[in-house]
Amino acid sequence: MANKEKFFLISFLISLLGLLLLQLATANIQNYHQEEEAHDRIKALPGQPKVSFQQYSGYVKVNEVAGRALFYWLTEAAVRDPLSKPLVVWLNGGPGCSSVAYGASEEVGPFRINKEASGLYLNRYSWNKLANLLFLETPAGVGFSYSNRSSDLLDTGDRRTAEDSLQFLLRWMDRFPRYKNRDVYLTGESYAGHYVPQLAKAIVDYNAKSKTHIINLKGFMVGNAVTDNYYDNLGTVTYWWSHAMISDNTYHQLVNKCNFRRQKESNECESLYYYAMDKEFGNIDQYNIYAPPCNNSDGSTTTAATRQSTMRLPHQPYHHPRQLSGYDPCTEKYAEIYYNRADVQKAMHANTTGIPYKWTACSETLNRNWNDSDNSILPVYRELMAAGVRIWVFSGDVDSVVPVTATRYALAQLKLNTDIPWYPWYVNKQVGGWTEVYKGLTFATVRGAGHEVPLFKPRAAFQLLQSFLAGKPLPKS
């Protein structure tokens, strides 16, 4: 055999061996991820009614050096072919609050927790009737998510949350490859007004550089969203005054003596805030100003005097008053009992490392040590609109923490052209709220809804998602 022929034969054999090794490595990786997926499958939660859809939950490590791992809960679409439906990711805010406690358990998830925390019942307007729902507890330190580097909990913020959440999605999709080419939508509320657009930007930036797999991001939707320090604060004080929650004198002092652009206000301004909440608000809940509070175990009620300032934490545990028809005002208490049960944690593959603290709806440690927060998300909005990302913003109009006035003030700074002028939209032949469609963004109010819109107005929130996913304006009748 000639030397040239020998060379080609050896080259062919080397190439064939390389291909076989690559196929073997790929098969091993696929088997590994299939085993991970099988491990994460939830057979049934304690006290859960029978359902037709599949559920998965567990951990995805997002940083090996620090040992940071984020916890997720996936409830696949309750339809015959869940692969035909998009992936909707839900994030709660705080910062420091759990998507399992809020989004999954009292807003858009398929289950609600009963009063005894002994079991679950079905949510008639669960969003998994329209999409595959992925609830993510982010950043590390929220809910079941953890870091082996304890200093992470004392120094976190917007940037790391976006980076870790992006890493989570990439690695989670490796574990669930059937979602890699699926349409993806990001949703959330409150301080997720930071998380969601920032994660959307991280995805867009990643897609622009990636030479392999991209995340098929189509859009995002946020509710009662923290957006811009100055306009959020100005709009909040204006809402308090316009809804007769504070006196003329307190309103004028707040406007004249507070610099709403600051991350931390002066002592004089802080005193005015505390005076307004402690002396003038009365025993109401700021998250729904027309509902009485949940009674504490000693028979007392949670009042403004017992709370921290909401200027930093627009979502705290144990004080959502929801004694409206059909609502239970104490759902967070049930969640904290249920998710601390050993059998629930085992069923959800949660707390596998023995986290040295109880599961809570919100982490005060994270909130107090939030050291990185963008002053305004409006520049991110502009960038994502230019990238063609679908953007919807909605606002429950009886929330005084991140009120509709704050959102309207902030969005007005974008100076967008109007495609469809302001009109009432309808759900079940009743006015669900009002909406305006701008070039690049849709804004909608939800009439009579508090801070957690899907909790107070589940049918209206279901309509919001339905129209958002379809990319169609809200119904006019």
PDB file of C-alpha atoms in Angstrom, residues 191 194 225-242 246 250-251 253-266 269-270 273 276-277 281 286 309-314 373-376 400-411 413:
ATOM      1  CA  TYR A 191     -39.424  43.973  42.157  1.00  0.00           C
ATOM      2  CA  HIS A 194     -36.172  44.693  37.663  1.00  0.00           C
ATOM      3  CA  ALA A 225     -43.558  46.662  38.559  1.00  0.00           C
ATOM      4  CA  VAL A 226     -40.794  48.607  40.270  1.00  0.00           C
ATOM      5  CA  THR A 227     -39.469  50.590  37.296  1.00  0.00           C
ATOM      6  CA  ASP A 228     -37.844  53.937  38.066  1.00  0.00           C
ATOM      7  CA  ASN A 229     -36.830  55.270  41.497  1.00  0.00           C
ATOM      8  CA  TYR A 230     -37.916  58.857  40.981  1.00  0.00           C
ATOM      9  CA  TYR A 231     -41.216  58.262  39.227  1.00  0.00           C
ATOM     10  CA  ASP A 232     -42.117  55.242  41.366  1.00  0.00           C
ATOM     11  CA  ASN A 233     -41.638  57.246  44.558  1.00  0.00           C
ATOM     12  CA  LEU A 234     -43.379  60.356  43.246  1.00  0.00           C
ATOM     13  CA  GLY A 235     -46.240  58.257  41.902  1.00  0.00           C
ATOM     14  CA  THR A 236     -46.613  56.413  45.193  1.00  0.00           C
ATOM     15  CA  VAL A 237     -46.900  59.587  47.268  1.00  0.00           C
ATOM     16  CA  THR A 238     -49.339  60.996  44.703  1.00  0.00           C
ATOM     17  CA  TYR A 239     -51.449  57.845  44.951  1.00  0.00           C
ATOM     18  CA  TRP A 240     -51.559  58.089  48.753  1.00  0.00           C
ATOM     19  CA  TRP A 241     -52.806  61.664  48.547  1.00  0.00           C
ATOM     20  CA  SER A 242     -55.248  61.123  45.658  1.00  0.00           C
ATOM     21  CA  ILE A 246     -52.634  61.008  53.824  1.00  0.00           C
ATOM     22  CA  THR A 250     -48.083  65.390  54.845  1.00  0.00           C
ATOM     23  CA  TYR A 251     -48.317  65.200  51.062  1.00  0.00           C
ATOM     24  CA  GLN A 253     -44.049  67.946  53.073  1.00  0.00           C
ATOM     25  CA  LEU A 254     -43.169  64.687  51.328  1.00  0.00           C
ATOM     26  CA  VAL A 255     -43.042  66.386  47.934  1.00  0.00           C
ATOM     27  CA  ASN A 256     -40.998  69.333  49.216  1.00  0.00           C
ATOM     28  CA  LYS A 257     -38.569  67.562  51.555  1.00  0.00           C
ATOM     29  CA  CYS A 258     -37.871  64.210  49.891  1.00  0.00           C
ATOM     30  CA  ASN A 259     -35.409  63.665  47.074  1.00  0.00           C
ATOM     31  CA  PHE A 260     -37.174  60.843  45.303  1.00  0.00           C
ATOM     32  CA  ARG A 261     -34.096  60.036  43.198  1.00  0.00           C
ATOM     33  CA  ARG A 262     -32.066  58.772  46.159  1.00  0.00           C
ATOM     34  CA  GLN A 263     -31.678  55.105  47.055  1.00  0.00           C
ATOM     35  CA  LYS A 264     -31.771  56.118  50.734  1.00  0.00           C
ATOM     36  CA  GLU A 265     -33.754  59.127  51.872  1.00  0.00           C
ATOM     37  CA  SER A 266     -32.804  61.692  54.511  1.00  0.00           C
ATOM     38  CA  CYS A 269     -37.966  62.262  54.804  1.00  0.00           C
ATOM     39  CA  GLU A 270     -37.928  58.798  56.400  1.00  0.00           C
ATOM     40  CA  TYR A 273     -42.904  58.224  55.575  1.00  0.00           C
ATOM     41  CA  ALA A 276     -47.816  58.720  57.087  1.00  0.00           C
ATOM     42  CA  MET A 277     -47.902  54.945  57.532  1.00  0.00           C
ATOM     43  CA  PHE A 281     -52.935  55.220  56.942  1.00  0.00           C
ATOM     44  CA  GLN A 286     -50.887  48.903  51.479  1.00  0.00           C
ATOM     45  CA  SER A 309     -40.759  50.817  55.263  1.00  0.00           C
ATOM     46  CA  THR A 310     -42.218  49.715  51.944  1.00  0.00           C
ATOM     47  CA  MET A 311     -39.907  52.071  50.089  1.00  0.00           C
ATOM     48  CA  ARG A 312     -37.308  49.289  50.078  1.00  0.00           C
ATOM     49  CA  LEU A 313     -39.431  46.155  50.316  1.00  0.00           C
ATOM     50  CA  PRO A 314     -42.586  46.161  48.212  1.00  0.00           C
ATOM     51  CA  SER A 373     -30.123  48.109  42.171  1.00  0.00           C
ATOM     52  CA  ASP A 374     -30.606  50.022  38.926  1.00  0.00           C
ATOM     53  CA  ASN A 375     -32.086  53.477  39.444  1.00  0.00           C
ATOM     54  CA  SER A 376     -34.221  53.037  36.330  1.00  0.00           C
ATOM     55  CA  SER A 400     -50.524  51.609  47.026  1.00  0.00           C
ATOM     56  CA  VAL A 401     -47.024  50.063  47.141  1.00  0.00           C
ATOM     57  CA  VAL A 402     -46.220  50.157  43.424  1.00  0.00           C
ATOM     58  CA  PRO A 403     -49.376  51.954  42.331  1.00  0.00           C
ATOM     59  CA  VAL A 404     -50.798  52.648  38.907  1.00  0.00           C
ATOM     60  CA  THR A 405     -49.778  56.324  39.147  1.00  0.00           C
ATOM     61  CA  ALA A 406     -46.128  55.302  39.585  1.00  0.00           C
ATOM     62  CA  THR A 407     -46.238  53.023  36.556  1.00  0.00           C
ATOM     63  CA  ARG A 408     -47.940  55.646  34.379  1.00  0.00           C
ATOM     64  CA  TYR A 409     -45.443  58.338  35.400  1.00  0.00           C
ATOM     65  CA  ALA A 410     -42.545  56.014  34.567  1.00  0.00           C
ATOM     66  CA  LEU A 411     -43.863  54.751  31.230  1.00  0.00           C
ATOM     67  CA  GLN A 413     -40.925  59.001  30.100  1.00  0.00           C
TER      68      GLN A 413
END
